[in-house]
Short mmCIF file of C-alpha atoms and ligand atoms in Angstrom, two decimals:
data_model
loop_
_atom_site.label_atom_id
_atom_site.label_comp_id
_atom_site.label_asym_id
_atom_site.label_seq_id
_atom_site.Cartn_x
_atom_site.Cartn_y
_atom_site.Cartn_z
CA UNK W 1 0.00 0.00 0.00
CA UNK W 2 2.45 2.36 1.08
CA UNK W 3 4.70 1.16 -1.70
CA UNK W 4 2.55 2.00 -4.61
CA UNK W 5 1.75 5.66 -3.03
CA UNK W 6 5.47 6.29 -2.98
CA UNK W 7 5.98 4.97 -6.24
CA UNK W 8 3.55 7.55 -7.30
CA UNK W 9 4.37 10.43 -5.54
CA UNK W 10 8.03 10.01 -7.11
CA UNK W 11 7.32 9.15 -10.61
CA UNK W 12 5.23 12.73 -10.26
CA UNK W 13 8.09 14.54 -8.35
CA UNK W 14 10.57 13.09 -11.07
CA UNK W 15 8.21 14.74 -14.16
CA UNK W 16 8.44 17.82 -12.04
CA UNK W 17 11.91 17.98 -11.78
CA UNK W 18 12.23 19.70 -8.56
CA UNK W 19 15.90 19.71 -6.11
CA UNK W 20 15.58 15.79 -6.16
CA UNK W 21 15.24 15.17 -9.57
CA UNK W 22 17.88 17.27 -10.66
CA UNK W 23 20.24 15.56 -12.78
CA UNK W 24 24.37 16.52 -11.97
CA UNK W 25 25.38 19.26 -13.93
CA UNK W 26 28.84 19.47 -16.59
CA UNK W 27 30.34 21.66 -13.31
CA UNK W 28 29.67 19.10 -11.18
CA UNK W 29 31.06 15.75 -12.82
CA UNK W 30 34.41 17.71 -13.65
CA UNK W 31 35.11 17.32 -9.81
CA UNK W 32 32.55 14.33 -8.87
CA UNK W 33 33.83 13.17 -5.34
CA UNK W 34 34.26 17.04 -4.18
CA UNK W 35 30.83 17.40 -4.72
CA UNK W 36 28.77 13.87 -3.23
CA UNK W 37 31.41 14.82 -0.42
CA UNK W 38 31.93 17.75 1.30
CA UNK W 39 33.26 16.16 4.35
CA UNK W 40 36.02 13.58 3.58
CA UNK W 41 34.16 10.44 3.97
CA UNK W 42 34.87 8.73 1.03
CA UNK W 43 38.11 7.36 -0.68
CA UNK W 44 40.61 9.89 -2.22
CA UNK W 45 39.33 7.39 -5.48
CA UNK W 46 36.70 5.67 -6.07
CA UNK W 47 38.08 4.29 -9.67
CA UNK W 48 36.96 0.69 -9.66
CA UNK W 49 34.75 -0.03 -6.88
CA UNK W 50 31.58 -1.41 -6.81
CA UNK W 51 28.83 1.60 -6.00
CA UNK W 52 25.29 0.91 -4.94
CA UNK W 53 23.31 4.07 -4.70
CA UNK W 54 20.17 3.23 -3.09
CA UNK W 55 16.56 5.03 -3.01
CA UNK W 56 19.08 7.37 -5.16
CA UNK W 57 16.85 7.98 -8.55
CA UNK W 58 17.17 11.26 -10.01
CA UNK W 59 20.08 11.16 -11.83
CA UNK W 60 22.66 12.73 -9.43
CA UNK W 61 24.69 10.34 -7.24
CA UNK W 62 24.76 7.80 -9.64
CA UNK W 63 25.78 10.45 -12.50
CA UNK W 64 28.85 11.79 -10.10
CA UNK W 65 29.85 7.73 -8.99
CA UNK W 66 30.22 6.71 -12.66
CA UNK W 67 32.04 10.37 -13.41
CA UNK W 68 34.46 9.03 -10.88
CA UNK W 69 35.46 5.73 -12.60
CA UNK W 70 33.00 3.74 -10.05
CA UNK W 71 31.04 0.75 -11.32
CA UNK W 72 27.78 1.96 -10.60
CA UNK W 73 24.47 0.22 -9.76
CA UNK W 74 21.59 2.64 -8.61
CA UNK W 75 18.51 1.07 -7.12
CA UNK W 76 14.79 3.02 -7.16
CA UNK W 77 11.20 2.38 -6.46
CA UNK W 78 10.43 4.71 -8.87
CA UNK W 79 10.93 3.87 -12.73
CA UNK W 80 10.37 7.64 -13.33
CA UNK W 81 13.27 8.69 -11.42
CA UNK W 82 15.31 5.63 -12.65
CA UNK W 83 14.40 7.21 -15.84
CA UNK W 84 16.87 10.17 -15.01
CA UNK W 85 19.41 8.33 -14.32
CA UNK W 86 19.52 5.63 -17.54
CA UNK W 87 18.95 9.03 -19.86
CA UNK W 88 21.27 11.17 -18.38
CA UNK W 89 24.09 8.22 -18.03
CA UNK W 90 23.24 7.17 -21.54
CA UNK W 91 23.92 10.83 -22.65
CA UNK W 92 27.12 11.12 -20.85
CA UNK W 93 28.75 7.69 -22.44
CA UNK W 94 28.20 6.34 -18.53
CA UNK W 95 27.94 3.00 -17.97
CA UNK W 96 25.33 2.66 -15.06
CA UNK W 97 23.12 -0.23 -14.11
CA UNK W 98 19.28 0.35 -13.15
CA UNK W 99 17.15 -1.73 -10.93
CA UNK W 100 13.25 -0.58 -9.98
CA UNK W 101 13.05 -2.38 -6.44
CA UNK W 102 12.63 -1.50 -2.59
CA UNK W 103 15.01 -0.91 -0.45
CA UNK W 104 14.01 -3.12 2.07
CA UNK W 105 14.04 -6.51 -0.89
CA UNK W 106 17.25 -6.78 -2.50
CA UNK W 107 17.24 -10.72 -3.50
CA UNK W 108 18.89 -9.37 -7.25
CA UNK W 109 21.95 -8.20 -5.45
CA UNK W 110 24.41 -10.68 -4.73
CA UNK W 111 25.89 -10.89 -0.78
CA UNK W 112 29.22 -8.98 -0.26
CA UNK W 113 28.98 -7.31 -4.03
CA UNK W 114 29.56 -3.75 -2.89
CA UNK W 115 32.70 -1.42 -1.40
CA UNK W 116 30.39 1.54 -0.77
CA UNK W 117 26.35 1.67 -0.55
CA UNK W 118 25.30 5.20 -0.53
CA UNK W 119 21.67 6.36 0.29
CA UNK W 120 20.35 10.04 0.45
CA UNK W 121 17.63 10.84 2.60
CA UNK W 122 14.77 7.46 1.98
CA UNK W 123 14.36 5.62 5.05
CA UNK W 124 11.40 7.40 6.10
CA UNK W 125 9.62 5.47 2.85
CA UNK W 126 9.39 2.04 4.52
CA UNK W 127 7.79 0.97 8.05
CA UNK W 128 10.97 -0.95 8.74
CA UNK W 129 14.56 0.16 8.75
CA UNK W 130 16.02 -2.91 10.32
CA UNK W 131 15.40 -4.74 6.77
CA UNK W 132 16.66 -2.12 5.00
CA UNK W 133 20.20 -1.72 7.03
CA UNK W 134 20.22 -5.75 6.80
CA UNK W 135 20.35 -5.65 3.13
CA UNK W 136 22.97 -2.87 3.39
CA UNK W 137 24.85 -5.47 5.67
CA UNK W 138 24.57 -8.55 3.21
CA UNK W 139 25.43 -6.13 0.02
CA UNK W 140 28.37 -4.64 1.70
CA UNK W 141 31.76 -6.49 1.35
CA UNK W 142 33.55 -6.17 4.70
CA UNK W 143 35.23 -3.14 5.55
CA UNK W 144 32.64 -1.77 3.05
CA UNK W 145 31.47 2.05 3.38
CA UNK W 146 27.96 2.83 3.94
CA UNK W 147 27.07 6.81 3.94
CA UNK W 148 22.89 8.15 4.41
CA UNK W 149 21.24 10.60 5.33
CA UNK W 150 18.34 10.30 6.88
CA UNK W 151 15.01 12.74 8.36
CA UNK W 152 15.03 13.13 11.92
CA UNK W 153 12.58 12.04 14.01
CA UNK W 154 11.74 15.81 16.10
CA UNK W 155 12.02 16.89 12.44
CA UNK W 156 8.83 14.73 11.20
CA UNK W 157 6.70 15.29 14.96
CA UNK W 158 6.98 18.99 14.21
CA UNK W 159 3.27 19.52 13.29
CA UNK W 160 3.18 23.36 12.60
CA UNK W 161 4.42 26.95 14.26
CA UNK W 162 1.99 28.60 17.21
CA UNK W 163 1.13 32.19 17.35
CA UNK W 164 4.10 32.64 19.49
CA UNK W 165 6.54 31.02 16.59
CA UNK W 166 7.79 28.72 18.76
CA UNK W 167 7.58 24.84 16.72
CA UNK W 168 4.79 22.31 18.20
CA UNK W 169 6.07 18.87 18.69
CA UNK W 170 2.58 17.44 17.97
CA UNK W 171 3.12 13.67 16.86
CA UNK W 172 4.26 11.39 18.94
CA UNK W 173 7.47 9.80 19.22
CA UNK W 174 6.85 6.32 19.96
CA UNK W 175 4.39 4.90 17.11
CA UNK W 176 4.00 2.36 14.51
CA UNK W 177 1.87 3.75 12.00
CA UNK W 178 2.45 6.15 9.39
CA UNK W 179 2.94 9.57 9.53
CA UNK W 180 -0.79 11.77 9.05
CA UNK W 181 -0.53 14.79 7.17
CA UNK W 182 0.70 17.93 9.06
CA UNK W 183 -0.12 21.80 9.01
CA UNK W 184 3.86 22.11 8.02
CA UNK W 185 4.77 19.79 5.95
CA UNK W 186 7.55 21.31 4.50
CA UNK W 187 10.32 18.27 4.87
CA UNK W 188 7.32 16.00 3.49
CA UNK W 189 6.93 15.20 0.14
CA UNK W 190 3.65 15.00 -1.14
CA UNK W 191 1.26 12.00 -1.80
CA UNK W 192 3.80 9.83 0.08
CA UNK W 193 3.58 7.81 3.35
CA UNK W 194 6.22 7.96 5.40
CA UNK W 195 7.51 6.85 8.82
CA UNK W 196 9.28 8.28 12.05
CA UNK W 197 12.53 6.67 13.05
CA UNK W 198 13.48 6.64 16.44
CA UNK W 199 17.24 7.39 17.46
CA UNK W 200 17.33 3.80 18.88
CA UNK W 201 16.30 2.57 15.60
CA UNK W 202 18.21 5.00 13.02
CA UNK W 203 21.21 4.31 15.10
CA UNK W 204 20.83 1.22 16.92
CA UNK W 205 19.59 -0.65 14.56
CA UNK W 206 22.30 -0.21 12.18
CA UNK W 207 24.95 -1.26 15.23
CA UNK W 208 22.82 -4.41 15.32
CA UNK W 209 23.37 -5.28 12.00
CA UNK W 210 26.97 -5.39 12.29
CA UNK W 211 28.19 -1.57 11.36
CA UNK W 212 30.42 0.51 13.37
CA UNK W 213 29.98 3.98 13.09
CA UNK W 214 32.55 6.37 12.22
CA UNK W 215 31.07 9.75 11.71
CA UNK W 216 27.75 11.13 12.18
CA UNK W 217 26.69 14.69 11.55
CA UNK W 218 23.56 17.38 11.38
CA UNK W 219 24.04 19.45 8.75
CA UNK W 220 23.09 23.03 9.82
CA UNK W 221 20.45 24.29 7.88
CA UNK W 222 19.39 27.43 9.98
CA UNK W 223 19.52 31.43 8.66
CA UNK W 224 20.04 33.80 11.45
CA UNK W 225 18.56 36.73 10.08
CA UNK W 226 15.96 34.50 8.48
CA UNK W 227 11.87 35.18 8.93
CA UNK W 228 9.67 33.71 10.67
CA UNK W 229 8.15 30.76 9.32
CA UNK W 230 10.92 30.32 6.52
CA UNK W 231 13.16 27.26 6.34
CA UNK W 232 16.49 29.32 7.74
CA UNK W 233 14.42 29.82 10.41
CA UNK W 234 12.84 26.21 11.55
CA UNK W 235 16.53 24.95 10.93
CA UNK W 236 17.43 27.03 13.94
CA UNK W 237 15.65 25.10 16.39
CA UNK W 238 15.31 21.63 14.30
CA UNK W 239 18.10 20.02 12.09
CA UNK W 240 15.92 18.75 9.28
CA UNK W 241 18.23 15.79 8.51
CA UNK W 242 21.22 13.71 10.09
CA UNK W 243 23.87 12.08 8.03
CA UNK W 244 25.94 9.08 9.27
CA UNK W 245 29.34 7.09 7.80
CA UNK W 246 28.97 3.68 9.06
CA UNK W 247 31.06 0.39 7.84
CA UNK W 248 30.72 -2.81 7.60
CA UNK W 249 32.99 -4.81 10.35
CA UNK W 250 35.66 -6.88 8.39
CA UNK W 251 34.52 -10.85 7.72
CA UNK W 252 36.36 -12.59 9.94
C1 SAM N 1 15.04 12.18 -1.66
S1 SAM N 1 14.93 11.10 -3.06
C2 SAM N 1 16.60 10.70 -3.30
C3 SAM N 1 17.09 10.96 -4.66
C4 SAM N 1 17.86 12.13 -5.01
N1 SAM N 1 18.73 11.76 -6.12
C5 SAM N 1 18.65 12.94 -3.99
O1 SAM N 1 19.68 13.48 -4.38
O2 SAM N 1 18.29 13.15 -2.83
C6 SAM N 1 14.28 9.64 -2.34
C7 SAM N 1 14.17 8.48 -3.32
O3 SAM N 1 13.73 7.34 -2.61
C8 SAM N 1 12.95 6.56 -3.50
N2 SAM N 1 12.15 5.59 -2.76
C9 SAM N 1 11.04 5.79 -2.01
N3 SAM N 1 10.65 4.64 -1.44
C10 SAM N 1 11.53 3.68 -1.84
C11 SAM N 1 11.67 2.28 -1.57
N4 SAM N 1 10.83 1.65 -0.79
N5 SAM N 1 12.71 1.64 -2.14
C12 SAM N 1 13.58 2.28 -2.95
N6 SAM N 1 13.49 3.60 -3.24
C13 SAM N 1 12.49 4.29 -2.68
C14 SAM N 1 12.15 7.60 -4.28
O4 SAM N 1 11.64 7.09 -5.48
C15 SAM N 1 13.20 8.70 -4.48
O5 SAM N 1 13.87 8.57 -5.69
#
């Protein structure tokens, strides 16, 4: 159910072309790793390895990978924004492999098939994040890099601003159901379902599976002169997203 809402609400975000479904630009694959990563956390070359970019349609990430010399395979519910990808990599001379699939079912990939799996902000599509870091876990070789972002969970309880301006945390934290629609739903996309993390999950979980942790960061996303109500503004008091570099513990 929730599956074939998000599949919808992506093919129509991918027609739309909005910040996710922007393809990388000529600028950006003449310095691909400086741009997918601003802070360090990949290999000074990725020539070679095996890439998964997963939940990663749009024709960005996997563009940039293949830019670098990796082997590239980019995963996507969505066959629109897969689209994006096959195009723009076919246009380029790119050689880039696309599978429509959900993150949380990988049975096509093969176990211990990948040196990095990188995933932009997705989680919050699927009810279950434990299955989706376990197929990260089987996919990964060992010492294999895995790098996401992710929402955070005060991020998605924020329901909407009071007459004072100060943010309502107005869904709860402990749930299992989907996400309702909120009176600011401005890090929500439309049309799709999505789910609240918790910390224990987001970062426990992926301990559980057998990744260590080796960097995790909020990227600031506040204004300090910003207005009221604006988006420099709510990222004063509410980092909208939380990126973590995690690997996968050698096989012993
Ligand atoms: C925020 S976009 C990421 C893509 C974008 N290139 C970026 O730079 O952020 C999230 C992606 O997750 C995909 N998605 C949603 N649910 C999914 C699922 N269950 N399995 C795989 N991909 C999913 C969407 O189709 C969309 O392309």
């Amino acid at each position: 159910m929730s599956q074939k809402k998000n599949k919808a609400a992506w093919d129509q975000i991918a027609q739309a072309r909005n910040n996710f479904s922007k393809v990388a630009t000529d600028r950006e694959c003449r310095d691909p790793l400086g741009t997918l990563d601003s802070r360090g956390w990949l290999p000074r070359s990725v020539a070679g390895l095996d890439v998964l970019c997963l939940a990663s349609g749009g024709g960005w990430q996997s563009i940039l990978y293949a830019s670098a010399g990796a082997s590239v395979t980019v995963v996507d519910l969505s066959p629109e924004m897969l689209s994006l990808d096959v195009r723009e990599a076919k246009r380029r001379e790119l050689d880039v492999r696309a599978i429509e699939a959900s993150m949380d079912h990988l049975p096509m990939l093969g176990s211990a098939t990948f040196d990095i799996v990188h995933q932009p902000v997705s989680t919050c599509y699927v009810s279950d994040i434990g299955k989706v870091y376990a197929e990260i876990a089987r996919v990964l070789r060992g010492g294999g890099l895995y790098i996401s972002q992710h929402k955070t969970p005060t991020s998605l309880q924020v329901t909407r601003q009071c007459s004072s301006n100060e943010f309502v945390v107005g869904l709860e934290y402990y749930r299992t159901t989907s996400l309702p629609s909120v009176e600011d739903g401005r890090y929500r996309e439309e049309g799709a379902i999505e789910y609240l993390h918790r910390w224990e999950e987001l970062v426990g979980e992926l301990c559980r599976q057998g990744l260590v942790i080796e960097d995790l960061r909020e990227p600031y996303r506040g204004e300090r002169f910003a207005i009221s109500g604006s988006h420099g503004h709510r990222g004063r008091f509410v980092a909208p997203y939380v990126r973590i570099k995690a690997r996968r513990l050698p096989m012993s």
